[in-house]
mmCIF file of C-alpha atoms in Angstrom:
data_model
loop_
_atom_site.group_PDB
_atom_site.id
_atom_site.type_symbol
_atom_site.label_atom_id
_atom_site.label_comp_id
_atom_site.label_asym_id
_atom_site.label_seq_id
_atom_site.Cartn_x
_atom_site.Cartn_y
_atom_site.Cartn_z
ATOM 1 C CA MET A 182 60.546 164.323 145.143
ATOM 2 C CA ASP A 183 57.414 163.085 143.421
ATOM 3 C CA LYS A 184 57.874 161.384 140.076
ATOM 4 C CA GLN A 185 56.891 163.438 137.068
ATOM 5 C CA PRO A 186 53.858 162.004 135.260
ATOM 6 C CA SER A 187 54.839 160.238 132.080
ATOM 7 C CA ALA A 188 53.413 160.977 128.647
ATOM 8 C CA PHE A 189 51.571 157.697 129.010
ATOM 9 C CA ARG A 190 49.923 158.765 132.252
ATOM 10 C CA LYS A 191 48.940 162.089 130.726
ATOM 11 C CA LEU A 192 46.947 160.217 128.088
ATOM 12 C CA HIS A 193 44.872 158.768 130.926
ATOM 13 C CA GLU A 194 44.252 162.225 132.351
ATOM 14 C CA GLY A 195 43.020 163.901 129.170
ATOM 15 C CA PRO A 196 39.419 164.306 128.017
ATOM 16 C CA GLY A 197 37.461 161.520 126.370
ATOM 17 C CA ALA A 198 38.823 158.082 125.538
ATOM 18 C CA PHE A 199 41.939 157.119 123.608
ATOM 19 C CA ILE A 200 42.487 154.060 121.419
ATOM 20 C CA PHE A 201 45.406 151.921 122.471
ATOM 21 C CA PRO A 202 46.071 149.321 119.727
ATOM 22 C CA ASN A 203 47.951 146.064 120.064
ATOM 23 C CA PRO A 204 50.768 145.216 117.620
ATOM 24 C CA TRP A 205 52.240 141.747 117.684
ATOM 25 C CA ASP A 206 55.669 142.392 116.130
ATOM 26 C CA VAL A 207 58.059 145.200 115.207
ATOM 27 C CA GLY A 208 56.496 145.800 111.806
ATOM 28 C CA THR A 209 52.973 146.222 113.116
ATOM 29 C CA ALA A 210 54.229 148.461 115.931
ATOM 30 C CA ARG A 211 55.895 150.759 113.414
ATOM 31 C CA ILE A 212 52.800 150.860 111.211
ATOM 32 C CA LEU A 213 50.590 151.856 114.152
ATOM 33 C CA ALA A 214 53.056 154.567 115.153
ATOM 34 C CA ALA A 215 53.161 155.897 111.585
ATOM 35 C CA ILE A 216 49.359 156.040 111.472
ATOM 36 C CA GLY A 217 49.432 158.307 114.501
ATOM 37 C CA PHE A 218 48.522 156.341 117.617
ATOM 38 C CA GLU A 219 50.030 157.754 120.800
ATOM 39 C CA ALA A 220 50.690 154.554 122.758
ATOM 40 C CA LEU A 221 50.812 150.814 122.174
ATOM 41 C CA ALA A 222 50.045 147.632 124.086
ATOM 42 C CA THR A 223 51.415 144.169 123.493
ATOM 43 C CA THR A 224 49.035 141.251 123.032
ATOM 44 C CA SER A 225 49.925 137.990 124.746
ATOM 45 C CA ALA A 226 47.838 135.977 122.283
ATOM 46 C CA GLY A 227 49.198 137.785 119.226
ATOM 47 C CA MET A 228 52.737 137.292 120.513
ATOM 48 C CA ALA A 229 52.118 133.578 121.076
ATOM 49 C CA PHE A 230 50.568 133.088 117.625
ATOM 50 C CA SER A 231 53.501 134.862 115.974
ATOM 51 C CA LEU A 232 55.797 132.356 117.705
ATOM 52 C CA GLY A 233 53.658 129.381 116.695
ATOM 53 C CA LEU A 234 52.459 128.737 120.244
ATOM 54 C CA ALA A 235 49.206 128.752 122.174
ATOM 55 C CA GLU A 236 48.447 131.671 124.460
ATOM 56 C CA GLY A 237 50.043 131.123 127.863
ATOM 57 C CA ALA A 238 52.791 128.887 126.474
ATOM 58 C CA VAL A 239 55.463 131.563 125.979
ATOM 59 C CA SER A 240 58.335 131.530 128.468
ATOM 60 C CA ARG A 241 59.294 134.435 130.699
ATOM 61 C CA GLU A 242 62.484 134.990 128.717
ATOM 62 C CA ALA A 243 60.735 134.950 125.340
ATOM 63 C CA THR A 244 57.975 137.243 126.624
ATOM 64 C CA LEU A 245 60.431 139.837 127.894
ATOM 65 C CA ALA A 246 62.477 139.619 124.693
ATOM 66 C CA HIS A 247 59.324 140.200 122.642
ATOM 67 C CA CYS A 248 58.308 143.171 124.778
ATOM 68 C CA ARG A 249 61.806 144.634 124.497
ATOM 69 C CA ARG A 250 61.553 144.486 120.685
ATOM 70 C CA ILE A 251 58.183 146.264 120.721
ATOM 71 C CA VAL A 252 59.545 148.961 123.062
ATOM 72 C CA SER A 253 62.551 149.488 120.777
ATOM 73 C CA ALA A 254 60.466 149.616 117.605
ATOM 74 C CA THR A 255 59.029 153.123 118.135
ATOM 75 C CA PRO A 256 59.318 156.129 120.481
ATOM 76 C CA LEU A 257 55.802 155.474 121.801
ATOM 77 C CA PRO A 258 55.061 154.321 125.353
ATOM 78 C CA VAL A 259 54.264 150.609 125.512
ATOM 79 C CA SER A 260 52.288 148.685 128.108
ATOM 80 C CA ALA A 261 52.647 144.908 128.169
ATOM 81 C CA ASP A 262 49.989 142.257 128.520
ATOM 82 C CA LEU A 263 51.861 140.015 130.939
ATOM 83 C CA GLU A 264 48.914 137.702 131.713
ATOM 84 C CA LYS A 265 49.184 136.576 135.367
ATOM 85 C CA GLY A 266 52.850 137.569 135.524
ATOM 86 C CA PHE A 267 55.678 135.122 136.081
ATOM 87 C CA GLY A 268 54.224 133.200 138.995
ATOM 88 C CA ASP A 269 51.286 132.964 141.391
ATOM 89 C CA SER A 270 52.549 134.694 144.508
ATOM 90 C CA PRO A 271 52.470 138.390 145.431
ATOM 91 C CA GLU A 272 56.265 138.328 145.296
ATOM 92 C CA SER A 273 56.182 137.116 141.707
ATOM 93 C CA ALA A 274 53.767 139.913 140.801
ATOM 94 C CA ALA A 275 56.210 142.456 142.218
ATOM 95 C CA GLU A 276 59.074 140.845 140.314
ATOM 96 C CA THR A 277 57.022 141.011 137.115
ATOM 97 C CA VAL A 278 56.658 144.786 137.508
ATOM 98 C CA ARG A 279 60.374 145.253 138.126
ATOM 99 C CA ALA A 280 61.266 143.107 135.103
ATOM 100 C CA ALA A 281 58.800 145.027 132.926
ATOM 101 C CA ALA A 282 60.240 148.376 134.000
ATOM 102 C CA ASP A 283 63.805 147.187 133.425
ATOM 103 C CA ILE A 284 63.167 146.681 129.697
ATOM 104 C CA GLY A 285 61.610 150.110 129.222
ATOM 105 C CA LEU A 286 57.899 149.374 129.406
ATOM 106 C CA ALA A 287 55.695 152.274 130.485
ATOM 107 C CA GLY A 288 53.303 149.904 132.229
ATOM 108 C CA CYS A 289 51.860 146.420 132.277
ATOM 109 C CA SER A 290 48.673 144.564 133.084
ATOM 110 C CA LEU A 291 48.259 141.674 135.500
ATOM 111 C CA GLU A 292 45.294 139.289 135.529
ATOM 112 C CA ASP A 293 43.510 137.392 138.262
ATOM 113 C CA HIS A 294 43.333 134.395 135.870
ATOM 114 C CA THR A 295 45.414 131.537 137.248
ATOM 115 C CA GLY A 296 46.242 129.893 133.924
ATOM 116 C CA ASP A 297 44.424 126.745 135.101
ATOM 117 C CA ARG A 298 41.160 126.155 133.231
ATOM 118 C CA ASN A 299 39.873 123.978 136.082
ATOM 119 C CA ASP A 300 40.419 126.701 138.679
ATOM 120 C CA ALA A 301 40.500 129.801 136.538
ATOM 121 C CA ILE A 302 40.336 132.743 138.964
ATOM 122 C CA TYR A 303 42.530 133.434 141.971
ATOM 123 C CA ASP A 304 40.781 133.601 145.328
ATOM 124 C CA PHE A 305 39.807 137.158 146.149
ATOM 125 C CA GLY A 306 42.374 137.615 148.910
ATOM 126 C CA LEU A 307 45.310 136.363 146.856
ATOM 127 C CA ALA A 308 44.199 138.366 143.812
ATOM 128 C CA VAL A 309 44.234 141.573 145.857
ATOM 129 C CA GLU A 310 47.545 140.756 147.527
ATOM 130 C CA ARG A 311 49.130 140.236 144.128
ATOM 131 C CA ILE A 312 47.983 143.636 142.875
ATOM 132 C CA GLN A 313 49.039 145.317 146.106
ATOM 133 C CA ALA A 314 52.535 143.833 145.814
ATOM 134 C CA ALA A 315 52.755 144.871 142.164
ATOM 135 C CA CYS A 316 51.699 148.437 143.012
ATOM 136 C CA GLU A 317 54.202 148.658 145.854
ATOM 137 C CA ALA A 318 56.940 147.560 143.453
ATOM 138 C CA ALA A 319 55.832 150.172 140.917
ATOM 139 C CA ARG A 320 56.051 152.911 143.538
ATOM 140 C CA THR A 321 59.694 152.059 144.232
ATOM 141 C CA LEU A 322 60.716 152.526 140.597
ATOM 142 C CA PRO A 323 62.712 155.626 139.654
ATOM 143 C CA HIS A 324 60.239 156.486 136.886
ATOM 144 C CA ASP A 325 56.500 156.542 136.394
ATOM 145 C CA PHE A 326 54.916 153.153 135.692
ATOM 146 C CA ILE A 327 51.213 152.437 135.120
ATOM 147 C CA LEU A 328 49.836 149.196 136.552
ATOM 148 C CA THR A 329 46.612 147.862 135.055
ATOM 149 C CA ALA A 330 44.697 145.340 137.171
ATOM 150 C CA ARG A 331 42.465 142.929 135.297
ATOM 151 C CA CYS A 332 39.478 140.908 136.510
ATOM 152 C CA GLU A 333 38.956 137.987 134.145
ATOM 153 C CA ASN A 334 35.585 136.688 135.379
ATOM 154 C CA PHE A 335 33.667 137.345 132.166
ATOM 155 C CA LEU A 336 36.224 135.525 130.015
ATOM 156 C CA TRP A 337 36.057 132.372 132.144
ATOM 157 C CA ASP A 338 32.332 131.637 132.443
ATOM 158 C CA ARG A 339 31.949 133.666 135.641
ATOM 159 C CA PRO A 340 29.706 136.545 134.495
ATOM 160 C CA ASP A 341 29.308 137.792 138.057
ATOM 161 C CA LEU A 342 29.161 141.574 137.832
ATOM 162 C CA ASP A 343 29.008 142.098 141.587
ATOM 163 C CA ASP A 344 32.168 140.063 142.164
ATOM 164 C CA THR A 345 33.871 141.763 139.208
ATOM 165 C CA ILE A 346 33.134 145.208 140.632
ATOM 166 C CA LYS A 347 34.203 144.078 144.110
ATOM 167 C CA ARG A 348 37.537 142.942 142.700
ATOM 168 C CA LEU A 349 38.084 146.082 140.634
ATOM 169 C CA GLN A 350 37.298 148.264 143.643
ATOM 170 C CA ALA A 351 39.751 146.269 145.762
ATOM 171 C CA PHE A 352 42.406 146.556 143.045
ATOM 172 C CA GLU A 353 41.834 150.311 142.979
ATOM 173 C CA ALA A 354 42.204 150.504 146.759
ATOM 174 C CA ALA A 355 45.413 148.472 146.466
ATOM 175 C CA GLY A 356 46.870 151.146 144.192
ATOM 176 C CA ALA A 357 46.180 150.049 140.609
ATOM 177 C CA ASP A 358 46.301 152.906 138.088
ATOM 178 C CA VAL A 359 43.890 151.404 135.519
ATOM 179 C CA LEU A 360 41.087 148.870 135.928
ATOM 180 C CA TYR A 361 40.049 146.353 133.303
ATOM 181 C CA ALA A 362 37.384 143.649 133.043
ATOM 182 C CA PRO A 363 37.520 142.156 129.540
ATOM 183 C CA GLY A 364 34.408 140.517 128.131
ATOM 184 C CA LEU A 365 31.780 143.141 128.982
ATOM 185 C CA HIS A 366 29.307 142.997 126.095
ATOM 186 C CA ASP A 367 26.854 145.861 126.600
ATOM 187 C CA LEU A 368 27.170 149.562 127.269
ATOM 188 C CA ALA A 369 24.975 149.478 130.367
ATOM 189 C CA THR A 370 27.334 147.020 132.066
ATOM 190 C CA ILE A 371 30.380 148.988 130.961
ATOM 191 C CA ARG A 372 28.819 152.170 132.346
ATOM 192 C CA THR A 373 28.052 150.432 135.641
ATOM 193 C CA VAL A 374 31.680 149.343 135.977
ATOM 194 C CA CYS A 375 32.992 152.807 135.145
ATOM 195 C CA GLU A 376 30.674 154.418 137.697
ATOM 196 C CA ALA A 377 31.755 151.942 140.397
ATOM 197 C CA VAL A 378 35.400 153.046 140.363
ATOM 198 C CA SER A 379 37.289 156.322 140.198
ATOM 199 C CA LYS A 380 40.389 155.213 138.282
ATOM 200 C CA PRO A 381 40.533 154.998 134.452
ATOM 201 C CA VAL A 382 38.835 151.958 132.930
ATOM 202 C CA ASN A 383 40.162 150.003 129.939
ATOM 203 C CA VAL A 384 37.709 148.225 127.637
ATOM 204 C CA VAL A 385 38.648 145.811 124.854
ATOM 205 C CA MET A 386 37.004 145.959 121.444
ATOM 206 C CA GLY A 387 37.318 143.438 118.624
ATOM 207 C CA MET A 388 35.620 140.613 120.511
ATOM 208 C CA PRO A 389 32.457 138.988 119.127
ATOM 209 C CA GLY A 390 29.346 141.008 119.852
ATOM 210 C CA ALA A 391 31.098 144.204 120.923
ATOM 211 C CA THR A 392 30.754 146.804 118.165
ATOM 212 C CA PHE A 393 30.588 150.099 120.046
ATOM 213 C CA THR A 394 32.350 153.216 118.796
ATOM 214 C CA ALA A 395 35.009 155.109 120.684
ATOM 215 C CA GLN A 396 32.448 157.863 121.244
ATOM 216 C CA ASP A 397 29.934 155.355 122.661
ATOM 217 C CA LEU A 398 32.545 154.091 125.083
ATOM 218 C CA ALA A 399 33.730 157.537 126.117
ATOM 219 C CA GLN A 400 30.148 158.528 126.910
ATOM 220 C CA ALA A 401 29.879 155.391 129.075
ATOM 221 C CA GLY A 402 32.910 156.537 131.068
ATOM 222 C CA VAL A 403 35.698 154.511 129.429
ATOM 223 C CA LYS A 404 39.125 156.124 129.267
ATOM 224 C CA ARG A 405 41.205 153.583 127.322
ATOM 225 C CA ILE A 406 40.232 151.263 124.443
ATOM 226 C CA SER A 407 42.433 148.350 123.412
ATOM 227 C CA VAL A 408 41.799 145.613 120.841
ATOM 228 C CA GLY A 409 43.711 142.673 122.312
ATOM 229 C CA SER A 410 44.471 140.015 119.722
ATOM 230 C CA ALA A 411 41.871 141.313 117.213
ATOM 231 C CA LEU A 412 44.373 142.840 114.780
ATOM 232 C CA ALA A 413 46.548 139.731 114.897
ATOM 233 C CA ARG A 414 43.536 137.484 114.376
ATOM 234 C CA LEU A 415 42.419 139.635 111.450
ATOM 235 C CA ALA A 416 45.818 139.331 109.777
ATOM 236 C CA PHE A 417 46.171 135.606 110.477
ATOM 237 C CA GLY A 418 42.617 135.064 109.256
ATOM 238 C CA ALA A 419 43.412 136.695 105.910
ATOM 239 C CA PHE A 420 46.579 134.603 105.667
ATOM 240 C CA VAL A 421 44.735 131.348 106.361
ATOM 241 C CA GLN A 422 42.017 132.160 103.825
ATOM 242 C CA ALA A 423 44.665 132.824 101.177
ATOM 243 C CA ALA A 424 46.543 129.626 101.979
ATOM 244 C CA ARG A 425 43.337 127.587 101.824
ATOM 245 C CA GLU A 426 42.408 129.129 98.483
ATOM 246 C CA MET A 427 45.769 128.149 97.006
ATOM 247 C CA ARG A 428 45.609 124.635 98.428
ATOM 248 C CA ARG A 429 41.939 123.973 97.685
ATOM 249 C CA ASP A 430 41.374 125.819 94.409
ATOM 250 C CA GLY A 431 44.790 126.494 92.969
ATOM 251 C CA THR A 432 43.836 130.144 92.537
ATOM 252 C CA PHE A 433 45.339 133.393 93.786
ATOM 253 C CA THR A 434 42.470 135.873 93.940
ATOM 254 C CA PHE A 435 43.518 136.812 97.480
ATOM 255 C CA SER A 436 46.252 138.973 95.966
ATOM 256 C CA GLN A 437 43.594 141.457 94.821
ATOM 257 C CA GLN A 438 43.100 142.408 98.484
ATOM 258 C CA ALA A 439 46.806 142.640 99.318
ATOM 259 C CA MET A 440 48.302 146.032 100.135
ATOM 260 C CA GLY A 441 50.593 147.380 97.455
ATOM 261 C CA PHE A 442 54.306 146.772 97.988
ATOM 262 C CA ALA A 443 55.284 150.438 97.849
ATOM 263 C CA GLU A 444 52.531 151.502 100.235
ATOM 264 C CA LEU A 445 53.505 148.866 102.785
ATOM 265 C CA GLU A 446 57.199 149.577 102.467
ATOM 266 C CA GLY A 447 56.459 153.265 102.958
ATOM 267 C CA PHE A 448 55.551 152.658 106.600
ATOM 268 C CA PHE A 449 59.136 151.529 107.208
ATOM 269 C CA THR A 450 60.913 154.181 105.125
ATOM 270 C CA GLY A 451 59.079 157.245 106.343
ATOM 271 C CA GLY A 452 56.639 157.469 103.452
ATOM 272 C CA GLY A 453 53.651 155.850 105.156
ATOM 273 C CA GLU A 454 50.621 157.579 106.623
#
């Protein structure tokens, strides 16, 4: 019997584009759910910053524990940013999918970034084999699971659109459900990518230079819009500015911009938006 499509998959099949924000802890997940978003994604960078670590430095165990907390925080479907997964081989990519499903995630993304700045992108053949193995693992699960395949060229000084499209097309042929090339900075390029594939395309907003609206992106063919670490960086930025004001000036004007206690608490007691 075919698996029934999940609520998460149905979001990808509806009209237009949907916004898919990225909390970095239980509190932010619950706030986003209270505001009315229909699905959530973890952020590997936001997770790392909340643990006082650099991106890529969080262990497998800590990553899965973090994802489990986000899944448990709300009834919403959650997809995890699992970077390259928990190894380099196709077998490790498959194991990553099984581990993600075991903790209740509705999906996850896997990158073709190696984690090595000196050799940043997996060779084409290995990159495709990894996605194929991950997709095969997803198909063996007892429930629906959405695999997002990411091409990281534009984030690692390889702004090669032809190679990016070639990889996304190969990931689609391997069975990926969603395709994603972060770092695209103009609508024409985004439209070209969307037209080159038939599966839903994810685009990230909140990066420098990318200020398009959800309507702009939907008209370009985008289905899913995430914000990566942007919300976490916004919050940490406000925190750092406040700390520097106290240390440098001995003043506390930052408190004028702080959310009221009752309003914030309302998100966790059922009184929020």
